[in-house]
Amino acid sequence: MRLVLIGIQGAGKSTQGNYLSEKYQIPYLSSGHIFREMAKEKTDLGRWLKETMNSGALIPDDTTLEIVLTYLEKPEYSNGYILDGFPRTLAQAEAFNGGVDKVILLEVSDKEALWRIAGRMSDREDETLQAIRKRIELFHEVTKPVVHYYEEQGKLIRIDGEQSVEQVSADIVTALDEFLRDKAAAN
Ligand code: AMP
């Protein structure tokens, strides 16, 4: 099963992604994590990634596609994956066409997300209020078209992300089990 999690920062993507990874035995991969690891390298690329991420801006599509698609060629992702943070722009989604079975949109208001982020401890250098605001702004601007793109393909699962963690997980599992049943019946 090839899944994509979409939602603003603080929507619960990594919590739910890790839960689903365990439940369905599919690897979880966060593009932000890949970039944060690369940003630790003391190279020009590492420094540039760090600067870009700390500002809350996105890494350009060509670089993102090259890095994430190369990563996904690893054998552990050959039977599926749960992606968090990618695709994030329409250009990325179009280039990744064919790589997605279902997309889970965790819907949380900006206000709720900011509350959640403010209430959790972070040692991440890119989690300044300014960077978080920028990321939320970019979500509305460039990631919403990705949501519409998958909705038109009938791949979107909308989940109320403001419920308890357990209820959000349960709602996702109900939708995914239905998808898996339909898929098995069609084969
Ligand atoms: P995240 O952990 O998903 O919030 O990502 C942290 C940062 O990594 C973002 O602010 C971007 O700079 C970069 N990033 C992660 N995924 C992508 C992506 N799909 N496209 C562009 N930039 C990304």
PDB file of N, CA, C and O in Angstrom, residues 11-12 15-17 19-20 23-24 106 116 159-175:
ATOM      1  N   ALA A  11      -0.530  18.691  12.640  1.00  0.00           N
ATOM      2  CA  ALA A  11      -1.788  17.980  12.354  1.00  0.00           C
ATOM      3  C   ALA A  11      -1.753  16.528  12.839  1.00  0.00           C
ATOM      4  O   ALA A  11      -2.796  15.881  12.918  1.00  0.00           O
ATOM      5  N   GLY A  12      -0.557  16.026  13.144  1.00  0.00           N
ATOM      6  CA  GLY A  12      -0.450  14.646  13.641  1.00  0.00           C
ATOM      7  C   GLY A  12       0.077  13.657  12.609  1.00  0.00           C
ATOM      8  O   GLY A  12      -0.075  12.444  12.781  1.00  0.00           O
ATOM      9  N   THR A  15       2.747  11.166  14.127  1.00  0.00           N
ATOM     10  CA  THR A  15       2.111  10.249  15.087  1.00  0.00           C
ATOM     11  C   THR A  15       1.323   9.180  14.345  1.00  0.00           C
ATOM     12  O   THR A  15       1.472   7.978  14.591  1.00  0.00           O
ATOM     13  N   GLN A  16       0.490   9.615  13.419  1.00  0.00           N
ATOM     14  CA  GLN A  16      -0.354   8.656  12.691  1.00  0.00           C
ATOM     15  C   GLN A  16       0.492   7.819  11.725  1.00  0.00           C
ATOM     16  O   GLN A  16       0.217   6.621  11.545  1.00  0.00           O
ATOM     17  N   GLY A  17       1.489   8.434  11.119  1.00  0.00           N
ATOM     18  CA  GLY A  17       2.353   7.705  10.186  1.00  0.00           C
ATOM     19  C   GLY A  17       3.070   6.560  10.881  1.00  0.00           C
ATOM     20  O   GLY A  17       3.139   5.445  10.358  1.00  0.00           O
ATOM     21  N   TYR A  19       2.128   5.097  13.656  1.00  0.00           N
ATOM     22  CA  TYR A  19       1.117   4.116  14.060  1.00  0.00           C
ATOM     23  C   TYR A  19       0.746   3.211  12.880  1.00  0.00           C
ATOM     24  O   TYR A  19       0.714   1.980  12.995  1.00  0.00           O
ATOM     25  N   LEU A  20       0.485   3.818  11.733  1.00  0.00           N
ATOM     26  CA  LEU A  20       0.071   3.040  10.549  1.00  0.00           C
ATOM     27  C   LEU A  20       1.211   2.138  10.068  1.00  0.00           C
ATOM     28  O   LEU A  20       0.975   1.015   9.603  1.00  0.00           O
ATOM     29  N   LYS A  23       1.089  -0.833  12.289  1.00  0.00           N
ATOM     30  CA  LYS A  23      -0.123  -1.635  12.078  1.00  0.00           C
ATOM     31  C   LYS A  23      -0.094  -2.406  10.759  1.00  0.00           C
ATOM     32  O   LYS A  23      -0.470  -3.563  10.711  1.00  0.00           O
ATOM     33  N   TYR A  24       0.312  -1.740   9.693  1.00  0.00           N
ATOM     34  CA  TYR A  24       0.275  -2.398   8.375  1.00  0.00           C
ATOM     35  C   TYR A  24       1.645  -2.919   7.931  1.00  0.00           C
ATOM     36  O   TYR A  24       1.770  -3.450   6.833  1.00  0.00           O
ATOM     37  N   LEU A 106      -5.169  15.076   6.988  1.00  0.00           N
ATOM     38  CA  LEU A 106      -5.500  15.307   8.399  1.00  0.00           C
ATOM     39  C   LEU A 106      -5.896  16.775   8.538  1.00  0.00           C
ATOM     40  O   LEU A 106      -5.045  17.673   8.455  1.00  0.00           O
ATOM     41  N   ARG A 116      -0.924  23.302  19.398  1.00  0.00           N
ATOM     42  CA  ARG A 116      -0.243  22.019  19.631  1.00  0.00           C
ATOM     43  C   ARG A 116       1.271  22.182  19.568  1.00  0.00           C
ATOM     44  O   ARG A 116       1.993  21.650  20.402  1.00  0.00           O
ATOM     45  N   ILE A 159      -9.865  13.274   6.967  1.00  0.00           N
ATOM     46  CA  ILE A 159     -10.005  12.860   8.361  1.00  0.00           C
ATOM     47  C   ILE A 159     -10.035  14.103   9.248  1.00  0.00           C
ATOM     48  O   ILE A 159      -9.221  15.019   9.065  1.00  0.00           O
ATOM     49  N   ASP A 160     -10.967  14.095  10.219  1.00  0.00           N
ATOM     50  CA  ASP A 160     -11.023  15.187  11.181  1.00  0.00           C
ATOM     51  C   ASP A 160      -9.871  15.002  12.165  1.00  0.00           C
ATOM     52  O   ASP A 160      -9.943  14.169  13.071  1.00  0.00           O
ATOM     53  N   GLY A 161      -8.827  15.782  11.979  1.00  0.00           N
ATOM     54  CA  GLY A 161      -7.612  15.642  12.793  1.00  0.00           C
ATOM     55  C   GLY A 161      -7.698  16.296  14.146  1.00  0.00           C
ATOM     56  O   GLY A 161      -6.742  16.241  14.924  1.00  0.00           O
ATOM     57  N   GLU A 162      -8.834  16.918  14.460  1.00  0.00           N
ATOM     58  CA  GLU A 162      -8.952  17.580  15.770  1.00  0.00           C
ATOM     59  C   GLU A 162      -9.519  16.643  16.838  1.00  0.00           C
ATOM     60  O   GLU A 162      -9.679  17.032  17.985  1.00  0.00           O
ATOM     61  N   GLN A 163      -9.824  15.418  16.447  1.00  0.00           N
ATOM     62  CA  GLN A 163     -10.315  14.444  17.426  1.00  0.00           C
ATOM     63  C   GLN A 163      -9.122  13.899  18.221  1.00  0.00           C
ATOM     64  O   GLN A 163      -7.983  14.250  17.965  1.00  0.00           O
ATOM     65  N   SER A 164      -9.406  12.978  19.163  1.00  0.00           N
ATOM     66  CA  SER A 164      -8.311  12.372  19.924  1.00  0.00           C
ATOM     67  C   SER A 164      -7.422  11.575  18.981  1.00  0.00           C
ATOM     68  O   SER A 164      -7.859  11.163  17.892  1.00  0.00           O
ATOM     69  N   VAL A 165      -6.182  11.352  19.378  1.00  0.00           N
ATOM     70  CA  VAL A 165      -5.229  10.582  18.562  1.00  0.00           C
ATOM     71  C   VAL A 165      -5.841   9.222  18.215  1.00  0.00           C
ATOM     72  O   VAL A 165      -5.771   8.763  17.069  1.00  0.00           O
ATOM     73  N   GLU A 166      -6.460   8.579  19.213  1.00  0.00           N
ATOM     74  CA  GLU A 166      -7.016   7.230  19.010  1.00  0.00           C
ATOM     75  C   GLU A 166      -8.144   7.257  17.987  1.00  0.00           C
ATOM     76  O   GLU A 166      -8.260   6.364  17.153  1.00  0.00           O
ATOM     77  N   GLN A 167      -9.004   8.295  18.077  1.00  0.00           N
ATOM     78  CA  GLN A 167     -10.130   8.365  17.143  1.00  0.00           C
ATOM     79  C   GLN A 167      -9.648   8.649  15.725  1.00  0.00           C
ATOM     80  O   GLN A 167     -10.186   8.109  14.758  1.00  0.00           O
ATOM     81  N   VAL A 168      -8.630   9.492  15.607  1.00  0.00           N
ATOM     82  CA  VAL A 168      -8.065   9.782  14.279  1.00  0.00           C
ATOM     83  C   VAL A 168      -7.522   8.474  13.691  1.00  0.00           C
ATOM     84  O   VAL A 168      -7.820   8.127  12.538  1.00  0.00           O
ATOM     85  N   SER A 169      -6.765   7.716  14.489  1.00  0.00           N
ATOM     86  CA  SER A 169      -6.221   6.433  14.011  1.00  0.00           C
ATOM     87  C   SER A 169      -7.354   5.507  13.575  1.00  0.00           C
ATOM     88  O   SER A 169      -7.280   4.884  12.507  1.00  0.00           O
ATOM     89  N   ALA A 170      -8.394   5.430  14.408  1.00  0.00           N
ATOM     90  CA  ALA A 170      -9.511   4.526  14.104  1.00  0.00           C
ATOM     91  C   ALA A 170     -10.194   4.916  12.796  1.00  0.00           C
ATOM     92  O   ALA A 170     -10.527   4.047  11.973  1.00  0.00           O
ATOM     93  N   ASP A 171     -10.383   6.203  12.577  1.00  0.00           N
ATOM     94  CA  ASP A 171     -11.040   6.665  11.344  1.00  0.00           C
ATOM     95  C   ASP A 171     -10.188   6.323  10.117  1.00  0.00           C
ATOM     96  O   ASP A 171     -10.705   5.928   9.074  1.00  0.00           O
ATOM     97  N   ILE A 172      -8.878   6.486  10.252  1.00  0.00           N
ATOM     98  CA  ILE A 172      -7.988   6.184   9.119  1.00  0.00           C
ATOM     99  C   ILE A 172      -8.047   4.683   8.818  1.00  0.00           C
ATOM    100  O   ILE A 172      -8.179   4.274   7.659  1.00  0.00           O
ATOM    101  N   VAL A 173      -7.970   3.875   9.873  1.00  0.00           N
ATOM    102  CA  VAL A 173      -7.964   2.422   9.687  1.00  0.00           C
ATOM    103  C   VAL A 173      -9.273   1.956   9.036  1.00  0.00           C
ATOM    104  O   VAL A 173      -9.261   1.112   8.133  1.00  0.00           O
ATOM    105  N   THR A 174     -10.393   2.524   9.456  1.00  0.00           N
ATOM    106  CA  THR A 174     -11.684   2.160   8.854  1.00  0.00           C
ATOM    107  C   THR A 174     -11.644   2.425   7.350  1.00  0.00           C
ATOM    108  O   THR A 174     -12.019   1.574   6.540  1.00  0.00           O
ATOM    109  N   ALA A 175     -11.152   3.597   6.970  1.00  0.00           N
ATOM    110  CA  ALA A 175     -11.106   3.962   5.545  1.00  0.00           C
ATOM    111  C   ALA A 175     -10.118   3.077   4.781  1.00  0.00           C
ATOM    112  O   ALA A 175     -10.409   2.623   3.667  1.00  0.00           O
TER     113      ALA A 175
END
